[in-house]
mmCIF file of C-alpha atoms and ligand atoms in Angstrom:
data_model
loop_
_atom_site.group_PDB
_atom_site.id
_atom_site.type_symbol
_atom_site.label_atom_id
_atom_site.label_comp_id
_atom_site.label_asym_id
_atom_site.label_seq_id
_atom_site.Cartn_x
_atom_site.Cartn_y
_atom_site.Cartn_z
ATOM 1 C CA MET H 84 11.585 1.120 -14.615
ATOM 2 C CA LYS H 85 8.741 3.223 -13.071
ATOM 3 C CA LYS H 86 9.621 5.292 -10.126
ATOM 4 C CA LEU H 87 7.720 4.402 -6.820
ATOM 5 C CA PHE H 88 6.128 6.067 -4.348
ATOM 6 C CA PHE H 89 4.378 4.938 -1.256
ATOM 7 C CA GLU H 90 1.375 6.782 1.029
ATOM 8 C CA VAL H 91 1.585 5.607 4.463
ATOM 9 C CA GLY H 92 -1.730 4.886 5.563
ATOM 10 C CA HIS H 93 -3.188 7.397 8.063
ATOM 11 C CA THR H 94 -1.349 10.525 9.756
ATOM 12 C CA LYS H 95 0.484 10.568 13.461
ATOM 13 C CA GLY H 96 -1.902 11.254 16.206
ATOM 14 C CA LYS H 97 -4.810 12.878 14.595
ATOM 15 C CA ASP H 98 -5.825 9.378 12.545
ATOM 16 C CA PRO H 99 -3.920 6.941 13.373
ATOM 17 C CA GLY H 100 -6.111 3.965 11.867
ATOM 18 C CA ALA H 101 -6.974 0.906 13.154
ATOM 19 C CA MET H 102 -5.456 0.277 16.641
ATOM 20 C CA ALA H 103 -4.495 -3.196 18.212
ATOM 21 C CA PHE H 104 -2.354 -5.397 20.508
ATOM 22 C CA GLY H 105 -1.235 -1.335 22.211
ATOM 23 C CA THR H 106 -0.046 -0.258 18.659
ATOM 24 C CA THR H 107 -1.378 1.239 15.593
ATOM 25 C CA GLU H 108 -1.475 0.790 11.689
ATOM 26 C CA HIS H 109 -0.156 4.313 11.177
ATOM 27 C CA VAL H 110 3.438 3.054 13.606
ATOM 28 C CA GLU H 111 3.131 -0.223 11.809
ATOM 29 C CA VAL H 112 3.326 0.765 8.573
ATOM 30 C CA THR H 113 5.667 3.482 8.627
ATOM 31 C CA ARG H 114 8.383 0.811 10.094
ATOM 32 C CA LEU H 115 6.870 -1.464 7.517
ATOM 33 C CA VAL H 116 7.477 0.757 4.713
ATOM 34 C CA ALA H 117 10.925 2.178 5.957
ATOM 35 C CA ARG H 118 12.017 -1.503 5.934
ATOM 36 C CA CYS H 119 10.593 -2.355 2.353
ATOM 37 C CA CYS H 120 12.449 0.972 0.913
ATOM 38 C CA GLU H 121 15.816 -0.049 2.382
ATOM 39 C CA GLU H 122 15.292 -3.801 0.645
ATOM 40 C CA LEU H 123 14.212 -1.838 -2.893
ATOM 41 C CA ALA H 124 17.143 0.621 -2.748
ATOM 42 C CA SER H 125 19.391 -2.810 -2.608
ATOM 43 C CA LEU H 126 17.279 -4.236 -5.729
ATOM 44 C CA GLY H 127 17.870 -0.920 -7.439
ATOM 45 C CA VAL H 128 14.842 0.130 -7.068
ATOM 46 C CA GLN H 129 13.934 3.898 -6.690
ATOM 47 C CA ALA H 130 11.452 4.234 -4.098
ATOM 48 C CA GLU H 131 10.256 7.721 -2.123
ATOM 49 C CA CYS H 132 7.406 8.108 0.432
ATOM 50 C CA ILE H 133 5.586 11.053 0.454
ATOM 51 C CA PRO H 134 5.686 12.773 4.401
ATOM 52 C CA VAL H 135 4.267 10.813 6.749
ATOM 53 C CA HIS H 136 2.877 13.685 8.458
ATOM 54 C CA LEU H 137 1.068 15.202 6.104
ATOM 55 C CA LEU H 138 -3.031 15.124 6.184
ATOM 56 C CA LEU H 139 -4.753 12.890 3.127
ATOM 57 C CA HIS H 140 -5.231 15.880 0.927
ATOM 58 C CA GLU H 141 -2.127 17.652 1.524
ATOM 59 C CA LYS H 142 -0.678 13.789 0.539
ATOM 60 C CA ILE H 143 -2.789 14.421 -2.336
ATOM 61 C CA ALA H 144 -0.961 18.136 -3.025
ATOM 62 C CA TRP H 145 2.213 16.569 -2.366
ATOM 63 C CA ILE H 146 2.363 13.687 -4.905
ATOM 64 C CA ASN H 147 0.757 15.787 -7.630
ATOM 65 C CA ARG H 148 3.927 18.532 -7.479
ATOM 66 C CA LYS H 149 6.241 15.542 -7.654
ATOM 67 C CA ALA H 150 4.945 12.868 -9.664
ATOM 68 C CA VAL H 151 4.299 12.399 -13.543
ATOM 69 C CA PRO H 152 1.782 10.095 -14.657
ATOM 70 C CA GLU H 153 4.241 7.452 -15.497
ATOM 71 C CA ASP H 154 4.965 6.587 -12.137
ATOM 72 C CA VAL H 155 3.471 4.655 -9.465
ATOM 73 C CA LEU H 156 1.679 5.021 -6.053
ATOM 74 C CA VAL H 157 1.251 2.533 -3.636
ATOM 75 C CA SER H 158 -0.847 3.095 -0.365
ATOM 76 C CA VAL H 159 0.088 0.905 2.179
ATOM 77 C CA HIS H 160 -2.754 0.182 4.876
ATOM 78 C CA MET H 161 -3.614 -2.721 7.426
ATOM 79 C CA ASN H 162 -6.845 -3.915 7.871
ATOM 80 C CA SER H 163 -8.500 -4.366 10.898
ATOM 81 C CA GLY H 164 -11.431 -6.981 12.000
ATOM 82 C CA LYS H 165 -12.094 -10.282 13.742
ATOM 83 C CA SER H 166 -9.121 -11.704 15.586
ATOM 84 C CA SER H 167 -9.130 -15.077 12.925
ATOM 85 C CA ALA H 168 -9.135 -12.759 10.241
ATOM 86 C CA ARG H 169 -6.190 -12.670 7.931
ATOM 87 C CA GLY H 170 -4.395 -11.656 4.546
ATOM 88 C CA LEU H 171 -3.995 -8.860 2.095
ATOM 89 C CA GLU H 172 -6.804 -6.808 -0.351
ATOM 90 C CA VAL H 173 -5.830 -4.696 -3.455
ATOM 91 C CA TYR H 174 -7.662 -2.053 -4.529
ATOM 92 C CA TYR H 175 -7.470 -0.342 -7.880
ATOM 93 C CA TYR H 176 -9.507 2.351 -9.574
ATOM 94 C CA GLY H 177 -12.543 0.664 -10.550
ATOM 95 C CA GLY H 178 -13.750 1.261 -13.763
ATOM 96 C CA SER H 179 -10.530 1.314 -15.824
ATOM 97 C CA SER H 180 -9.074 -1.757 -17.179
ATOM 98 C CA GLU H 181 -5.725 -0.763 -17.685
ATOM 99 C CA SER H 182 -5.706 -0.517 -13.829
ATOM 100 C CA LEU H 183 -7.803 -3.851 -13.158
ATOM 101 C CA HIS H 184 -4.927 -5.419 -15.604
ATOM 102 C CA ALA H 185 -2.049 -3.924 -13.663
ATOM 103 C CA GLY H 186 -3.621 -4.442 -9.888
ATOM 104 C CA ALA H 187 -4.006 -8.412 -10.995
ATOM 105 C CA ARG H 188 -0.590 -8.457 -11.514
ATOM 106 C CA LEU H 189 0.136 -6.774 -8.496
ATOM 107 C CA GLN H 190 -2.016 -9.330 -6.432
ATOM 108 C CA LYS H 191 -0.542 -12.215 -8.271
ATOM 109 C CA ALA H 192 3.454 -11.042 -6.941
ATOM 110 C CA LEU H 193 2.053 -10.544 -3.499
ATOM 111 C CA SER H 194 0.811 -14.365 -3.497
ATOM 112 C CA LEU H 195 3.910 -15.144 -4.679
ATOM 113 C CA GLU H 196 6.488 -13.432 -3.042
ATOM 114 C CA THR H 197 4.537 -13.002 0.745
ATOM 115 C CA MET H 198 3.280 -15.237 3.419
ATOM 116 C CA LEU H 199 -0.375 -13.430 3.549
ATOM 117 C CA SER H 200 -3.070 -14.841 2.280
ATOM 118 C CA ASN H 201 -5.036 -13.520 -0.131
ATOM 119 C CA ARG H 202 -8.276 -11.651 0.042
ATOM 120 C CA GLY H 203 -8.926 -10.801 -3.399
ATOM 121 C CA LEU H 204 -8.581 -7.656 -5.586
ATOM 122 C CA LYS H 205 -11.324 -5.056 -5.503
ATOM 123 C CA PRO H 206 -12.377 -2.154 -7.083
ATOM 124 C CA ASP H 207 -12.305 1.179 -4.644
ATOM 125 C CA THR H 208 -15.852 1.883 -5.722
ATOM 126 C CA GLN H 209 -16.673 -0.917 -3.416
ATOM 127 C CA THR H 210 -15.104 0.621 -0.530
ATOM 128 C CA ARG H 211 -17.257 2.163 2.354
ATOM 129 C CA HIS H 212 -16.509 5.197 0.811
ATOM 130 C CA GLY H 213 -17.463 5.015 -2.499
ATOM 131 C CA ARG H 214 -13.919 6.023 -3.877
ATOM 132 C CA LEU H 215 -10.353 6.871 -2.966
ATOM 133 C CA GLY H 216 -9.082 10.021 -3.153
ATOM 134 C CA ILE H 217 -5.785 8.485 -2.994
ATOM 135 C CA ILE H 218 -6.507 5.652 -6.286
ATOM 136 C CA ARG H 219 -9.093 8.708 -7.884
ATOM 137 C CA ASP H 220 -7.598 12.349 -7.110
ATOM 138 C CA THR H 221 -3.351 11.465 -8.269
ATOM 139 C CA LYS H 222 -1.544 11.522 -10.968
ATOM 140 C CA PRO H 223 0.341 8.528 -11.112
ATOM 141 C CA TRP H 224 -1.427 5.030 -11.336
ATOM 142 C CA ALA H 225 -2.230 4.286 -7.386
ATOM 143 C CA PHE H 226 -3.083 1.047 -6.224
ATOM 144 C CA LEU H 227 -3.941 0.635 -1.778
ATOM 145 C CA LEU H 228 -2.812 -2.348 0.091
ATOM 146 C CA GLU H 229 -4.311 -3.632 2.775
ATOM 147 C CA PHE H 230 -1.175 -5.457 4.167
ATOM 148 C CA GLY H 231 -2.354 -7.896 6.315
ATOM 149 C CA PHE H 232 -4.341 -7.559 9.599
ATOM 150 C CA LEU H 233 -3.197 -5.572 12.289
ATOM 151 C CA THR H 234 -5.833 -7.627 14.545
ATOM 152 C CA SER H 235 -4.209 -10.931 13.568
ATOM 153 C CA GLN H 236 -1.007 -11.590 15.702
ATOM 154 C CA GLU H 237 -0.090 -13.765 12.931
ATOM 155 C CA ASP H 238 -0.298 -11.219 10.536
ATOM 156 C CA LEU H 239 1.382 -8.352 12.276
ATOM 157 C CA GLU H 240 3.760 -11.042 13.717
ATOM 158 C CA TYR H 241 4.922 -11.037 10.111
ATOM 159 C CA VAL H 242 4.813 -7.603 9.093
ATOM 160 C CA ARG H 243 7.025 -6.807 11.713
ATOM 161 C CA THR H 244 9.584 -9.363 10.946
ATOM 162 C CA LYS H 245 9.797 -10.784 7.079
ATOM 163 C CA GLY H 246 6.756 -8.371 5.134
ATOM 164 C CA GLY H 247 9.055 -5.646 4.637
ATOM 165 C CA GLY H 248 11.167 -7.502 2.588
ATOM 166 C CA ASP H 249 8.696 -9.901 1.098
ATOM 167 C CA LEU H 250 6.801 -6.469 -0.427
ATOM 168 C CA ALA H 251 9.508 -4.967 -1.736
ATOM 169 C CA ARG H 252 10.354 -8.079 -3.667
ATOM 170 C CA ALA H 253 6.572 -8.710 -4.744
ATOM 171 C CA LEU H 254 6.899 -4.791 -5.535
ATOM 172 C CA PHE H 255 10.220 -5.222 -7.626
ATOM 173 C CA ALA H 256 8.872 -8.221 -9.451
ATOM 174 C CA TRP H 257 5.236 -6.026 -10.513
ATOM 175 C CA LEU H 258 7.166 -3.078 -11.725
ATOM 176 C CA SER H 259 10.103 -5.329 -13.493
ATOM 177 C CA SER H 260 7.079 -6.779 -15.703
ATOM 178 C CA TRP H 261 5.310 -3.271 -16.082
HETATM 179 ZN ZN1 LIG S 178 -6.397 2.336 7.252
#
């Protein structure tokens, strides 16, 4: 099975990401990924998280030192929006059919294993930056998840309780089918 790396979106202090309900995206995703890694270990999946204190360009340098092209990188974020907005999105390397197909399988596994509604599979070229460095400038195949909305009380509650275990089971199913 492929080795899995995680990137926790944003950085403590300088760039906390979305903010709502007295918490930040970076704090919630750090906890989510930690729970997910525990569950993956019990499923026998080798997973490692990029040190969370690094800035984005340092994270990219770190992964390019540690990973080989056969590995997989999943960057985990939480979205923000209107209080009624909910669900998950998957971003892939726009223009690559191999990334599109792997992203579609990832999204299917997430739909089956998690309780988050599905907002679609999107190319990184469709983001406001026009490209995502964590997807485009890193050696392994990389995908970015918006794992629910921090601004939705229901999504946040789910992410804090069952989210980590469900995400682990989805990733396990995805990697098993590679
Ligand atoms: Zn984010």
